Structure formats: structure tokens, C-alpha cells
Amino acid sequence: MPETIRVTLPDGSSRDVAPGTSAREIAEEIGPRLAKAAVAARVSGEVWDLNRPINEDITLEILTDGDPAALDVLRHSAAHVLATAVRELYPEAKIGFGPAIQDGFYYDFEVPRPFTPDDLEAIAAKMREVVRADYRFEREEVDREVARGRFEDDPLKLERLDEFADDETISLYTDGPFIDLCRGPHLPSTGRLKHFKLLHAAGAYWRGDSRRQMLQRIYGTAWFKSADLEAYLHRLEEAERRDHRVIGKRLDLFSIQDEVGPGLILWHPRGAVIQFELRRFIEDEILKRGYQLVYTPHVTREALFVRSGHLPIYAEHQFPPMAAGEGESEEVRYRTKPMNCPMHTLIYASQQRSYRDLPIRLAEIATVYRNELSGTLHGLLRVRGLTMDDAHIFCREDQIEDEIYDILDLSDLVLRTFGFEYRLDVATRPEKKIGDDATWEVAEQALMRALDRRNLTYGIDHGGGAFYGPKIDIQLKDAIGREWQGATIQLDYQLPERFGLEYTGADNRPHRPIIIHRAIYGTLERFVGCLIEHFAGAFPLWLSPEQVRFLPITEQQNATARALRQRFREAGVRAEVDERSETLNYRVRDGELMKVPYMVVIGQREVQDGTVAVRVRGAGKKQEIVPADTFLERVTGEIASRALVPYGSA
RNA sequence: GCCACCGUAGCUCAGUGGUAGAGCUCUCGAUUCGUAAUCGAGUGGUCCGCGGUUCGAAUCCGCGCGGUGGCUCCA
């Protein structure tokens, strides 16, 4: 072992220390403030415990609580503290895995009885004791036999141990009474965990495998600063406040009823308006871009899905077959469609195509049915009857790039209209795939060139493509920073093969086209659900179910209000009159709660002057008195431009 | 589908073995009002369903249906 080892710091300086020195000791040398703030260390790129001895030349970065990697360390340690507490309270509990996750951590336990909310409180109290005891996290590297000895009574850990390669380092971490098989790193001691909260318990299969036993998982969150914990809990509340299921009920947008069935949406008039506007928007845009609309049946012969290759893979997500006509043969069994592509493919195949005809872009906003597992259904976000804004583009290989470019342009236009930011990922060839590498290379390059031409940055999901082609996924970011699965653009070499699609090339020989599947909204159900939460029910004017509500002050103004309503309706504005025999205050409150963008008060003065007194949603008392014509002009302008904010507030 | 929790009026919810309740909504009457709840009266229930225990079940038990949070899968 060398006399000294060289440690290079982020500022480029270096110092020589004795082998076995820990990052903590180096931090102390640099300064007491740094040593106190230190959480962990990045040693030659890898995150280490502060206490772990360093034995070779390295680069060293001391991680303080400002570093995102430090949060992971904190949360991972919080998971161990949780397990420590559970083991103290329930010595018979078997431990599973307990990692840090986005915003928090969890730990899985095998226990004879699930945890109740009261149990969680007791566990949290015990955790605070563990924190007060300030146990050091001790790392230890051992061989397999020693490790097996330590986990004699923990079958789940033993199972994991068996998977270690012979040359793999097996490390154990101890904090007070608790020992765990763990790669680390951890906080220096349990006392560093200050701001945490256990959130809920849930069942989780051992190793995510539904054939294995179910463990009990406890979720929690942890932060370095009390303010961060508060902010996070507030964010959870905010998300709850925006829950589309609650807002959907309150604003009378949709319902899901037992008599119809789970996952099947009844769109009430106010919700149907939103869908109608979304359809109108996308259909206008795609017609400008050379798409053609088609309509296809909801039910088809089962044999179609056999030919398309969907049935063997997809059957468990499809509703069972129904018999139409006589007999039981495959020829007369029908299925509701879980997707539209086979039928669009048949439209393509219905005549001979020339290379000059391509690309052919077939679009259909169609409801398809998928028999999703009951436990996965969730409001509008996961349903069984889903309406896709679907399109299939049949094109030549040399057209892929331009088509992708145009789809990216379309999705950018659409998403920005709603004020969404987004990020993109390209999913490349997986292990199991059809087609040769050369073809994949061409396809992947075309996707990336199109993205580059639009100056978009994107991540690459290596091996994340479907077996039949690469794809681009778009993740939306909503008003409170949550991500949603948005558009997908999927290249498909498989379906043209299965249906023997062809076009005649300039060489007068048959060629095989490529299919691009693409949906911009994804599904209208999910997209509307996302919009409800994004806008917290306060839709921009063009999407608002009711755009203008006239409030006559007394019955004397009812006739004027009705006449205005008619004029506005004829100009394409969704206008109503609230002439209920209630106080103005009452009706204003109702309009605000229903998130009507404009309330227009009509009193004696307005009737006389031909004006309206406009109250803007959310703006309180402040009103503006303008001629009725001026207001109508502004409203129609705001609708036509699909503005995100009311006029005058931009 | 699996695990846990939950299911009472249109909505939000109280009611833990002894005659089903509140607020809002809705209907009717009065009120005619200038920017977030006017007053009064009334309607409204298979306490999710079926079975069991009990003299007696919204309440306890079993099964089913549905919802919620997860697991899994996906858009």
C-alpha cells in the first residue's frame, strides 16, 4: 500500500492523505462548516458514505444537503430507519427491499397481518426514537457465508444473496439493532434524519411478480429542510385539490356509474363540450396537414385480430368474443376493437397504391375497448372505453423523417396551446426485435434527424422500443410540475408485413410501406382528465363548457339578458342566463364555483346604455363596463385565438 | 386479477346492536336584490347487494358488486 494517496477536489486542488482516510476527515480538514453540512461523498463519480475509508487516488466531492444525490442518500437511510422501527415493534417481520424513490422511500415487509393507519403512527413514533438514539450507519463487507449467517431468519434476503456473483462485493449496513443487506451509501448516523413522514401502506408483490407472495409496503417521504417537507405535503394537497374526479363531479363534467360499468365514461353536456372542442381543434389541424378522416366499426370479426397478430398477445386486454350469426366457428366470432390499426390497414390495402400516393395519412378519433384489470381503473386516467385521436401514416422509408417532423410540429402546436411543457424520449431497438439492424438504424436515425431539425432535445431510452419498431414518447409537464404520458409516435414494420401491404415503386416493382402510428392527445379521456387537473377546472375560454353567464339584477332585465344570450349564441359563444330568483351574491358565487370565465351583470343602467358589466373569473369585484358589442368582439376573438388567459390580462 | 381500506339522501358527511340524521342541492311560497350563500316550508333513504348470527342489524360475520391507495400493465 502506498504511503499516501492523492485526493483531487472539485476546484482542481489536491491533497495527499494517508490511506484509510475517510471523506469526513478530509471535509473536517477543509472546514468545520463543510464537515457539518456533509451528507455523503462522491468518490470518483460514485456516491460513498462519509465514513468509508479511501485507499487509492480519487477525485472527491463532498455532498451537502443541496445536492440531489444527497436526497437519495437521506431517503434510503430513512427506509432503513423505518425498517429498524418495524423490526423493534414487530420482531417477526421479514424484510424485503427498501429503496429511495421519487420524492421519498418505501420498505417492503412480510408480516402476518397488514399495517393499519394506527400501526403507521406507532412506527413513526418508534422511528423518532431511532433518530434520537443517533445510531451510526456502519458499513461492513463480508463474504457470502458470513452474510448468510446474518440473515438466517430472513428468507427474502437469503434469496437475494443467492443472486450475487462470486466476485461481487457483499456489503451490510448496521444502524443500532438493525442490519440490512445493502449497497449503500447512507447518512453518517440516524440522527441526521429530521423531516420525514410516513404516508401510507399498500400491498406489493415480492419482486413485483404477481405469482409471488404479497408483502406490505410502507411509503414515506423525507427532506433535509422542514420547509421542503411542508412544501411537498402542500404539493400533495394541491394535487388532491385538483383531483379530476372531484372537479369532474363538482363541475358536472362526467360520471362513471355502476349500471354502465367501471371504466366506462358518461360524458355530461359540460364535459362533452370539452371533448367536442378537442376534436374540432385536432381535426382542423390535421386536415390542413393532409390527413384524411375515416370511420371504422367498433366490432369486427375476431379473425382480423388473429391476422394482425394482436389477439395472441393482447387477448387478456380484450373483451371476450361474442357470437354473431349461426355457429361457433372463428369466422362468426366478433370482438370489440382494442385498436384501429388493422382496419386502417385494410383501407390502405383496398386498392393498388403507387409510390406517388404516399404518404397516405388516415385519421380517426375512435373509441376502442380494452378490458383493463379492475384494480388499475382510475377516473378518466385509466378506463376501459378509450377514445384515441388515432392516425396511421403509410409511407416510404425516405419519407419517415419528414412525417416525424410534421408530427412533432403538430404535437408542439397542440401542447403549447394548453400551456404544457414537455420532454421527449426516443426508444431504440430492444433485444427481441424483428427486422435487421440496418433497417433499425435507418429508422432510428430518421427519428433523431427529425428531432434535431426541430432543435428539440431528447433523451434516449436504449432498448425501450417495441419489437416492431422504434418510437418517440412525449411526457407532458402540468401546471404543478407533474409528468403525464402524452403523445406517442411509433414506427411499425410488422403490420405491413402481416397484411402484405404494398405499393408500386418508380421501378414498377412492389415495395413494402412503413406504418407510423401516432396519437397526439393519446386518449381524450386521459387528456381531459389531465386538463382538468392542469387548469384545476378553470378552463381557458375556448374550452369552457359555459363561456359567458348573464346575470340580470332583477326580473326587469331578464328580456335584455335573453336577447344578449341569443346574440352571443349566434356568434358561436356558449352563453347562459341565470335568472333564478336568488340574490346577485348567490348567483355570482355559483358562477365562480362553476368556473364560468365571464359573468356579465345586467342592471337598469346597462339596459339603458347598451353596455355590459363584465366580471372576470377569479378577479373578484373588479368589473369593467363596456358596450355589449365590444365585449362580444373580444370574447369571439379570445375564443378564436384559443387564448390561455382572458383578454386584458396578458 | 392480488393486498389493504372504504360504501348511509343528488353532493359532503354524522350515526357502533334498540323508531335513520345534518348542511348543501332540489321543489314550493315569500323576496327583486349592483358582484362569493335572502327567509320560510317541503320532497328526498332497499343505510351497495345477497345470505347468516340475534328477540332485534346501517352497526357483528360470510360471499358478491363498486370505489380508493398500491402491486402489475399500459395510453
XYZ file of C-alpha atoms (C1' of nucleotides) in Angstrom:
725
model
C 0.000 0.000 0.000
C 1.377 3.445 -0.905
C 2.488 5.866 1.781
C -0.020 8.461 0.727
C -2.896 8.704 -1.683
C -3.861 11.721 -3.713
C -7.362 13.239 -3.397
C -8.390 15.706 -6.080
C -11.132 18.176 -5.147
C -13.705 19.790 -7.497
C -11.779 23.066 -7.601
C -8.815 21.195 -9.117
C -6.699 21.362 -5.988
C -5.460 18.168 -4.464
C -4.085 16.959 -1.184
C -2.164 13.892 -0.116
C -3.538 11.881 2.774
C -2.839 8.580 4.468
C -4.621 5.530 3.039
C -7.744 4.724 5.012
C -8.672 8.353 5.483
C -12.392 8.943 5.157
C -14.190 11.681 3.271
C -15.397 13.003 6.604
C -11.840 13.537 7.798
C -10.963 15.354 4.613
C -14.065 17.527 4.953
C -13.065 18.372 8.514
C -9.655 19.430 7.260
C -11.240 21.682 4.667
C -13.536 23.342 7.150
C -15.865 22.642 10.068
C -18.878 24.146 8.279
C -18.413 21.775 5.349
C -17.935 18.834 7.680
C -21.168 19.662 9.477
C -23.156 20.061 6.273
C -21.678 16.958 4.671
C -24.122 14.157 3.931
C -22.121 11.848 1.705
C -19.237 11.991 -0.720
C -18.891 11.475 -4.435
C -15.731 9.423 -4.791
C -14.509 9.213 -8.369
C -18.087 9.576 -9.547
C -19.634 7.098 -7.131
C -21.609 8.148 -4.049
C -19.957 6.870 -0.848
C -20.535 7.059 2.880
C -18.568 9.781 4.598
C -17.058 7.216 6.958
C -15.843 4.786 4.327
C -12.030 4.613 4.172
C -10.381 5.682 0.941
C -7.462 3.583 -0.240
C -6.465 4.871 -3.637
C -6.066 8.060 -5.649
C -9.503 9.537 -6.260
C -11.452 12.645 -7.091
C -13.635 13.732 -4.202
C -16.711 15.897 -3.942
C -18.353 16.423 -0.559
C -22.114 16.249 -0.983
C -24.177 18.566 1.181
C -27.936 18.688 1.554
C -28.262 20.834 -1.542
C -27.238 18.003 -3.854
C -29.970 15.828 -5.392
C -27.841 12.734 -4.838
C -27.777 13.594 -1.128
C -31.584 13.440 -1.044
C -31.424 9.865 -2.300
C -28.998 9.021 0.496
C -31.284 10.643 3.058
C -34.320 8.745 1.812
C -32.524 5.467 1.566
C -31.422 5.922 5.169
C -34.969 6.856 6.107
C -36.063 3.494 4.684
C -33.550 1.784 6.993
C -34.793 3.783 9.965
C -38.308 2.685 9.046
C -37.193 -0.941 8.913
C -35.354 -0.504 12.209
C -38.572 0.717 13.829
C -40.697 -2.026 12.294
C -38.259 -4.700 13.486
C -38.371 -3.274 17.003
C -42.168 -3.292 17.070
C -42.704 -6.474 15.067
C -39.662 -8.720 15.559
C -41.284 -11.407 13.390
C -41.405 -9.109 10.333
C -39.289 -10.323 7.406
C -37.570 -7.575 5.470
C -37.723 -7.158 1.707
C -36.321 -4.194 -0.203
C -36.349 -0.572 0.874
C -35.098 1.908 -1.703
C -35.299 5.662 -2.166
C -37.830 6.647 -4.801
C -39.001 9.874 -6.396
C -39.888 12.223 -3.509
C -39.484 9.596 -0.812
C -38.848 5.988 0.050
C -40.546 2.716 0.868
C -39.753 -0.531 2.597
C -41.420 -3.911 1.995
C -42.124 -6.279 4.871
C -43.539 -9.746 5.129
C -45.792 -9.659 8.162
C -48.641 -11.895 9.329
C -51.109 -9.033 9.278
C -51.168 -5.838 7.179
C -50.335 -2.481 8.738
C -53.201 -0.261 9.846
C -53.085 3.546 9.974
C -52.624 3.221 13.772
C -49.639 0.945 13.195
C -48.091 3.605 10.977
C -48.356 6.151 13.783
C -46.722 3.787 16.226
C -43.995 3.037 13.689
C -43.377 6.732 13.070
C -43.075 7.292 16.827
C -40.576 4.458 17.075
C -38.675 5.942 14.116
C -38.307 9.192 16.031
C -36.776 7.182 18.868
C -34.308 5.617 16.453
C -33.452 9.104 15.197
C -32.920 10.350 18.765
C -30.650 7.390 19.518
C -28.468 8.678 16.654
C -27.106 5.262 15.690
C -24.116 5.338 13.364
C -24.605 3.637 9.988
C -21.756 1.114 9.860
C -20.668 -0.458 6.602
C -19.164 -3.898 6.521
C -18.004 -6.020 3.590
C -18.361 -9.743 4.073
C -18.303 -12.982 2.115
C -21.424 -14.849 1.209
C -21.302 -17.351 4.041
C -20.977 -14.663 6.691
C -23.843 -12.782 5.097
C -25.991 -15.908 5.042
C -25.355 -16.320 8.730
C -26.556 -12.820 9.459
C -29.844 -13.288 7.618
C -30.733 -16.785 8.771
C -34.279 -15.748 9.588
C -34.771 -13.548 6.557
C -35.679 -15.741 3.596
C -36.164 -12.737 1.309
C -32.635 -11.528 1.964
C -31.260 -15.058 1.511
C -32.956 -15.256 -1.849
C -31.291 -12.032 -2.901
C -27.926 -13.229 -1.562
C -28.045 -16.277 -3.796
C -28.084 -13.999 -6.812
C -24.752 -12.364 -6.046
C -21.948 -13.206 -8.450
C -18.919 -14.754 -6.779
C -16.753 -11.696 -7.325
C -19.412 -9.202 -6.289
C -18.920 -7.158 -3.139
C -21.471 -8.014 -0.469
C -21.933 -5.125 1.901
C -24.001 -4.919 5.069
C -25.169 -1.832 6.882
C -25.958 -1.685 10.558
C -27.707 1.048 12.466
C -28.150 0.192 16.137
C -30.130 -3.036 16.364
C -30.859 -3.284 12.644
C -28.786 -4.936 9.960
C -29.530 -4.985 6.263
C -28.019 -6.291 3.087
C -27.425 -3.067 1.252
C -25.182 -1.424 -1.284
C -25.436 1.941 0.495
C -24.445 4.655 0.852
C -26.022 6.056 3.990
C -26.068 9.090 6.230
C -23.350 9.144 8.897
C -25.992 8.425 11.556
C -29.740 8.131 12.064
C -29.815 11.480 13.851
C -29.413 13.234 10.514
C -32.950 12.228 9.540
C -35.132 15.045 10.812
C -38.012 15.816 8.494
C -39.970 12.795 7.387
C -43.498 11.483 7.282
C -44.986 8.055 6.677
C -47.649 8.387 4.025
C -49.463 5.103 3.534
C -49.250 1.350 3.467
C -50.071 -0.782 0.456
C -49.687 -4.327 -0.768
C -46.836 -5.038 -3.157
C -45.777 -8.346 -4.687
C -42.353 -9.628 -3.745
C -40.134 -8.538 -6.608
C -43.116 -7.138 -8.473
C -44.165 -10.623 -9.512
C -47.872 -11.358 -9.184
C -47.117 -15.064 -8.775
C -45.083 -14.376 -5.644
C -46.353 -13.576 -2.167
C -47.672 -10.150 -1.336
C -45.649 -8.031 1.032
C -46.760 -4.968 2.934
C -45.128 -1.797 1.708
C -44.884 1.383 3.750
C -44.347 4.610 1.815
C -42.831 7.719 3.314
C -41.168 10.946 2.348
C -38.096 12.659 3.779
C -36.381 16.019 3.270
C -33.431 17.915 4.650
C -35.388 21.033 5.488
C -38.655 21.347 7.299
C -39.801 23.855 4.664
C -39.172 21.284 1.910
C -41.255 18.690 3.717
C -44.039 21.227 4.202
C -43.847 22.221 0.550
C -44.033 18.598 -0.521
C -47.037 17.872 1.698
C -48.610 21.011 0.338
C -47.968 19.756 -3.183
C -49.797 16.540 -2.318
C -52.717 18.594 -1.023
C -52.651 20.713 -4.138
C -52.763 17.581 -6.275
C -55.726 16.396 -4.232
C -57.433 19.736 -4.652
C -57.071 19.316 -8.397
C -58.318 15.726 -8.471
C -60.185 15.448 -11.762
C -62.694 13.032 -10.278
C -63.756 15.560 -7.651
C -63.734 18.528 -10.021
C -65.489 16.464 -12.681
C -68.345 15.849 -10.296
C -68.499 19.384 -8.981
C -68.477 20.925 -12.447
C -70.860 18.253 -13.750
C -68.448 17.121 -16.490
C -68.814 13.333 -16.437
C -69.817 10.373 -14.347
C -68.973 6.714 -14.043
C -71.900 4.625 -12.901
C -72.233 1.049 -11.727
C -75.137 0.384 -14.022
C -72.968 1.164 -17.035
C -69.792 -0.403 -15.704
C -66.400 0.507 -14.336
C -64.037 2.356 -16.612
C -66.829 3.484 -18.925
C -67.422 7.215 -19.035
C -70.730 9.054 -19.301
C -69.893 12.487 -20.658
C -72.366 15.047 -19.327
C -73.118 18.077 -21.515
C -70.443 20.213 -19.860
C -67.760 17.565 -20.258
C -68.853 16.702 -23.774
C -68.156 20.313 -24.760
C -64.507 19.899 -23.853
C -64.220 16.736 -25.893
C -66.003 18.421 -28.772
C -63.544 21.332 -28.769
C -60.556 18.996 -28.584
C -61.858 17.040 -31.566
C -62.576 20.169 -33.537
C -59.105 21.547 -32.819
C -57.167 18.444 -33.837
C -59.365 17.663 -36.844
C -58.928 21.188 -38.208
C -55.197 20.921 -37.770
C -54.729 17.502 -39.330
C -56.906 18.321 -42.322
C -54.558 21.255 -43.003
C -51.712 18.757 -42.909
C -53.081 16.371 -45.496
C -54.660 13.753 -43.271
C -57.903 12.120 -44.353
C -60.654 11.141 -41.923
C -62.007 7.610 -41.888
C -64.608 5.809 -39.811
C -64.458 2.122 -38.934
C -66.697 -0.243 -36.955
C -66.475 -0.809 -33.213
C -66.872 -4.537 -33.640
C -65.169 -6.839 -36.110
C -64.577 -10.488 -36.769
C -62.114 -11.992 -34.390
C -60.085 -13.353 -37.275
C -58.969 -9.825 -38.122
C -57.066 -9.589 -34.855
C -55.583 -13.026 -35.419
C -54.195 -11.825 -38.713
C -52.941 -8.555 -37.251
C -51.115 -10.541 -34.600
C -52.848 -8.719 -31.757
C -55.020 -11.487 -30.403
C -52.348 -13.851 -29.070
C -50.581 -11.023 -27.264
C -53.495 -8.803 -26.499
C -56.349 -11.210 -25.728
C -56.183 -10.677 -21.983
C -56.804 -6.987 -22.559
C -59.687 -7.584 -24.941
C -63.296 -8.223 -24.053
C -64.315 -11.818 -24.669
C -65.685 -12.758 -28.064
C -69.372 -12.596 -28.878
C -71.159 -14.829 -31.315
C -72.931 -13.183 -34.190
C -74.836 -15.303 -36.655
C -75.042 -19.076 -36.502
C -72.495 -21.444 -35.106
C -69.385 -21.035 -33.054
C -66.571 -21.067 -35.595
C -63.904 -18.421 -35.583
C -65.496 -16.937 -38.669
C -68.558 -15.786 -36.776
C -66.974 -14.730 -33.513
C -66.738 -10.985 -33.100
C -64.719 -8.742 -30.814
C -64.886 -5.116 -29.824
C -61.806 -3.424 -31.200
C -58.924 -2.590 -28.863
C -57.217 -0.524 -31.571
C -57.874 0.815 -35.035
C -54.777 -0.116 -36.948
C -55.968 -3.361 -38.555
C -58.926 -1.602 -40.098
C -56.955 1.368 -41.318
C -54.535 -1.115 -42.772
C -57.379 -2.770 -44.686
C -58.434 0.588 -46.083
C -54.899 1.044 -47.384
C -54.927 -2.445 -48.835
C -58.294 -1.976 -50.530
C -56.647 -0.800 -53.735
C -53.328 -0.751 -55.507
C -51.102 2.073 -54.312
C -48.404 3.921 -56.213
C -45.281 5.402 -54.659
C -46.784 8.686 -55.843
C -49.786 8.207 -53.500
C -47.633 8.084 -50.386
C -47.748 9.147 -47.695
C -51.360 8.231 -47.008
C -52.454 9.587 -43.648
C -55.623 8.035 -42.248
C -57.050 9.552 -39.088
C -59.922 8.530 -36.872
C -60.993 9.721 -33.475
C -62.427 6.446 -32.321
C -63.439 4.794 -29.099
C -61.850 1.407 -28.538
C -62.400 -1.047 -25.703
C -59.785 -2.690 -23.542
C -60.586 -4.941 -20.643
C -58.117 -3.421 -18.191
C -57.707 -5.065 -14.790
C -60.279 -3.683 -12.379
C -57.641 -2.592 -9.865
C -55.956 -0.329 -12.392
C -59.000 1.762 -13.300
C -58.781 5.355 -12.200
C -61.245 8.103 -13.089
C -60.625 9.346 -16.610
C -56.959 8.437 -16.480
C -57.351 4.702 -16.842
C -60.564 3.495 -18.431
C -61.968 0.610 -20.439
C -63.599 2.631 -23.194
C -60.960 4.974 -24.535
C -61.161 7.440 -27.366
C -57.934 7.761 -29.286
C -57.070 10.580 -31.634
C -55.531 7.937 -33.783
C -53.812 8.116 -37.155
C -51.801 5.776 -39.309
C -49.394 7.112 -41.859
C -48.417 4.735 -44.631
C -45.170 5.928 -46.132
C -41.885 5.044 -47.802
C -38.693 4.754 -45.832
C -37.377 8.011 -47.317
C -40.487 9.813 -46.050
C -40.182 8.853 -42.405
C -38.123 11.841 -41.392
C -40.463 14.417 -42.917
C -43.517 12.709 -41.456
C -41.982 12.611 -37.990
C -41.006 16.236 -38.390
C -44.589 17.155 -39.176
C -45.985 15.130 -36.255
C -43.556 16.861 -33.877
C -44.677 20.179 -35.274
C -48.324 19.242 -34.734
C -47.805 17.994 -31.204
C -45.787 21.090 -30.319
C -48.602 23.313 -31.574
C -51.218 21.327 -29.693
C -49.338 21.056 -26.406
C -48.323 24.694 -26.339
C -51.920 25.693 -26.907
C -52.674 24.208 -23.494
C -49.570 25.666 -21.885
C -47.839 22.335 -21.409
C -44.102 21.977 -21.357
C -42.872 18.592 -22.436
C -39.868 16.392 -22.915
C -39.155 13.681 -25.440
C -37.568 10.271 -25.387
C -36.511 8.124 -28.292
C -36.902 4.428 -27.571
C -34.450 2.351 -29.618
C -34.222 -1.290 -30.670
C -34.794 -3.867 -27.940
C -33.097 -7.248 -27.632
C -36.047 -9.102 -29.093
C -36.927 -7.479 -32.355
C -37.929 -8.187 -35.903
C -36.046 -6.845 -38.882
C -32.318 -6.376 -39.425
C -30.065 -3.844 -37.758
C -29.651 -1.856 -40.957
C -33.393 -1.181 -41.134
C -33.484 -0.202 -37.450
C -30.533 2.061 -37.941
C -32.286 3.904 -40.772
C -35.447 4.264 -38.725
C -33.745 5.445 -35.534
C -31.626 7.918 -37.465
C -34.732 9.296 -39.198
C -36.414 9.885 -35.838
C -33.394 11.647 -34.421
C -32.807 13.746 -37.536
C -36.385 14.964 -37.377
C -35.942 15.867 -33.694
C -32.658 17.637 -34.480
C -34.242 19.582 -37.313
C -36.767 20.939 -34.816
C -33.960 21.714 -32.373
C -35.578 19.554 -29.745
C -33.529 17.961 -27.029
C -34.450 14.410 -26.165
C -33.428 11.515 -24.014
C -32.675 8.091 -25.388
C -34.321 5.043 -23.911
C -31.885 2.378 -25.089
C -33.697 -0.838 -25.894
C -37.087 0.675 -24.976
C -38.662 0.351 -28.405
C -41.358 -2.160 -29.283
C -40.195 -5.299 -31.068
C -41.724 -3.970 -34.282
C -40.122 -0.522 -34.390
C -38.636 2.454 -32.515
C -40.797 5.198 -31.054
C -40.850 8.685 -29.607
C -42.648 9.274 -26.307
C -43.694 12.701 -25.156
C -44.021 13.452 -21.435
C -46.164 16.460 -20.518
C -45.454 18.620 -17.540
C -48.559 20.127 -15.973
C -49.163 23.329 -14.027
C -47.848 21.869 -10.773
C -44.905 20.078 -12.308
C -46.282 16.556 -12.565
C -45.431 14.491 -15.629
C -48.008 12.735 -17.783
C -47.642 10.305 -20.660
C -48.583 12.326 -23.722
C -48.244 11.660 -27.425
C -46.557 8.591 -28.835
C -45.132 8.203 -32.295
C -44.447 4.583 -33.181
C -42.807 3.153 -36.270
C -44.153 -0.210 -37.336
C -42.513 -2.678 -39.730
C -44.582 -5.596 -38.523
C -48.129 -4.785 -39.514
C -47.335 -4.025 -43.185
C -45.686 -7.436 -43.251
C -48.632 -9.301 -41.734
C -51.083 -7.697 -44.112
C -48.760 -7.917 -47.094
C -49.069 -4.202 -47.796
C -47.500 -2.968 -50.992
C -47.072 -0.007 -53.231
C -45.673 0.080 -56.721
C -42.379 1.907 -56.871
C -40.896 4.037 -59.643
C -39.117 0.840 -60.670
C -42.518 -0.745 -61.317
C -41.854 -3.323 -58.637
C -43.765 -3.949 -55.411
C -42.394 -2.385 -52.211
C -43.465 -2.564 -48.623
C -44.624 0.650 -46.929
C -43.960 1.528 -43.295
C -46.738 2.445 -40.882
C -46.373 5.280 -38.393
C -48.884 5.053 -35.526
C -49.417 8.325 -33.782
C -51.730 9.923 -31.256
C -51.318 13.499 -30.090
C -53.741 13.661 -27.194
C -53.279 9.954 -26.585
C -56.811 9.370 -25.425
C -59.419 12.049 -24.973
C -60.421 10.580 -21.628
C -56.940 10.820 -20.170
C -56.212 14.126 -21.849
C -59.366 15.735 -20.485
C -58.551 14.319 -17.041
C -55.094 15.819 -17.325
C -56.524 19.161 -18.486
C -58.941 19.258 -15.551
C -56.030 18.882 -13.138
C -53.749 21.181 -15.129
C -56.293 24.009 -15.075
C -57.868 22.961 -11.754
C -61.215 23.183 -13.561
C -60.705 26.808 -14.663
C -60.501 26.130 -18.393
C -59.404 28.752 -20.892
C -62.335 30.377 -22.629
C -62.333 28.256 -25.793
C -62.602 25.042 -23.738
C -65.021 26.309 -21.121
C -68.323 24.461 -21.082
C -70.107 27.746 -20.385
C -68.271 30.800 -21.614
C -70.489 33.704 -20.646
C -73.204 33.834 -17.983
C -75.574 36.773 -17.931
C -76.928 37.827 -14.548
C -79.923 40.137 -14.706
C -80.144 42.022 -11.419
C -83.923 41.909 -11.274
C -86.660 40.417 -13.405
C -86.846 43.761 -15.220
C -83.628 42.848 -17.079
C -84.498 39.262 -17.995
C -85.628 40.108 -21.519
C -82.434 42.028 -22.258
C -80.307 39.215 -20.862
C -82.086 36.646 -23.011
C -81.673 38.768 -26.114
C -77.950 39.095 -25.411
C -77.683 35.360 -24.861
C -79.185 34.784 -28.296
C -76.838 37.248 -29.972
C -73.841 35.625 -28.318
C -75.000 32.131 -29.241
C -75.403 33.138 -32.856
C -71.820 34.367 -32.765
C -70.728 30.911 -31.587
C -70.406 31.712 -27.891
C -71.729 29.307 -25.239
C -73.868 31.709 -23.232
C -76.461 31.230 -20.498
C -78.713 33.405 -18.364
C -79.073 32.860 -14.627
C -82.431 34.421 -13.885
C -83.147 32.397 -10.765
C -84.903 34.247 -8.005
C -81.772 34.386 -5.885
C -79.665 37.295 -4.739
C -76.978 38.565 -7.070
C -74.403 37.499 -4.494
C -75.709 33.983 -4.572
C -75.597 33.783 -8.338
C -72.128 35.310 -8.563
C -70.882 32.761 -6.083
C -72.438 29.952 -8.087
C -70.832 31.205 -11.300
C -67.434 31.440 -9.630
C -67.741 27.932 -8.237
C -68.717 26.650 -11.679
C -65.610 28.396 -13.067
C -67.517 30.395 -15.681
C -64.911 32.639 -17.343
C -67.150 35.702 -17.758
C -70.116 36.759 -15.674
C -71.982 39.668 -17.080
C -74.218 41.663 -14.773
C -77.150 43.398 -16.455
C -78.863 46.120 -14.431
C -81.031 49.059 -15.265
C -78.017 51.157 -16.277
C -76.703 48.575 -18.710
C -80.112 48.110 -20.306
C -80.357 51.851 -20.878
C -76.797 52.299 -22.182
C -76.476 49.091 -24.226
C -73.483 48.141 -22.110
C -72.493 45.131 -20.043
C -70.714 44.927 -16.674
C -68.114 42.178 -17.057
C -66.740 40.214 -14.126
C -63.709 38.082 -14.984
C -63.421 34.681 -13.287
C -61.198 34.791 -10.266
C -60.649 38.553 -10.471
C -63.077 39.443 -7.706
C -65.175 42.576 -7.595
C -63.216 44.481 -10.189
C -65.548 44.931 -13.124
C -65.436 46.596 -16.483
C -68.357 48.316 -18.169
C -68.165 48.160 -21.946
C -70.599 48.310 -24.860
C -72.142 44.874 -25.427
C -70.749 44.763 -28.986
C -67.226 45.431 -27.803
C -67.462 42.637 -25.283
C -68.834 40.221 -27.880
C -65.975 41.069 -30.217
C -63.390 40.461 -27.530
C -64.945 37.177 -26.497
C -65.122 35.826 -30.027
C -61.529 36.955 -30.588
C -60.375 35.244 -27.428
C -62.153 32.044 -28.408
C -60.792 32.059 -31.974
C -57.224 32.534 -30.763
C -57.590 29.796 -28.156
C -56.007 32.186 -25.672
C -54.851 30.773 -22.354
C -55.671 33.880 -20.341
C -58.557 36.349 -20.520
C -58.173 39.424 -22.665
C -56.545 42.355 -20.951
C -54.595 40.147 -18.530
C -51.824 39.082 -20.880
C -56.560 -10.043 -11.019
C -53.890 -9.580 -5.918
C -53.381 -6.870 -0.780
C -55.414 -3.129 2.479
C -59.135 0.390 3.433
C -63.989 2.224 2.271
C -69.560 2.069 0.588
C -75.685 5.988 4.939
C -80.423 11.309 0.802
C -78.346 14.127 -5.796
C -73.449 16.028 -3.028
C -70.278 16.307 1.623
C -70.664 13.681 5.887
C -72.557 12.268 11.393
C -74.669 7.996 13.445
C -71.006 1.082 16.780
C -76.907 -3.746 18.358
C -82.979 -0.778 20.060
C -88.170 4.401 15.881
C -82.342 6.717 10.077
C -79.864 12.356 10.858
C -77.274 17.449 9.462
C -75.637 21.082 5.871
C -75.849 21.993 0.784
C -78.757 20.665 -3.667
C -83.870 20.145 -5.447
C -89.428 21.725 -5.225
C -92.975 25.380 -3.435
C -94.021 30.230 -1.221
C -92.215 34.948 0.036
C -88.191 38.282 -1.545
C -86.380 41.759 -6.891
C -81.517 42.412 -4.741
C -75.147 46.067 -8.188
C -70.533 41.481 -7.785
C -68.692 34.727 -3.410
C -74.508 31.713 0.267
C -82.146 36.167 1.483
C -86.073 33.919 4.596
C -89.638 30.009 5.451
C -91.792 25.303 4.303
C -91.490 20.713 1.825
C -89.654 16.438 -1.136
C -85.922 13.031 -0.900
C -83.191 6.582 2.012
C -83.639 -1.331 -0.293
C -78.071 2.632 5.181
C -74.208 -1.095 -2.059
C -76.488 -6.391 -2.859
C -77.377 -11.425 -1.097
C -77.020 -14.761 2.931
C -76.060 -15.630 8.192
C -75.853 -14.510 13.795
C -79.553 -12.080 17.062
C -85.869 -11.023 20.246
C -83.908 -7.045 17.199
C -78.607 -5.482 12.207
C -76.867 0.718 8.833
C -73.963 -1.317 13.050
C -71.434 -8.177 14.020
C -69.905 -12.448 10.411
C -69.527 -14.626 5.227
C -69.890 -14.078 -0.038
C -70.558 -10.793 -4.106
C -70.535 -5.785 -6.558
C -68.359 -0.985 -6.690
C -64.734 2.812 -5.149
C -59.784 4.417 -3.163
C -54.343 3.611 -2.414
C -50.687 0.403 -4.132
C -48.642 -4.084 -6.931
C -48.810 -5.483 -12.233
C -49.693 -3.484 -17.047
C -50.135 0.366 -20.109
C -52.405 5.102 -23.367
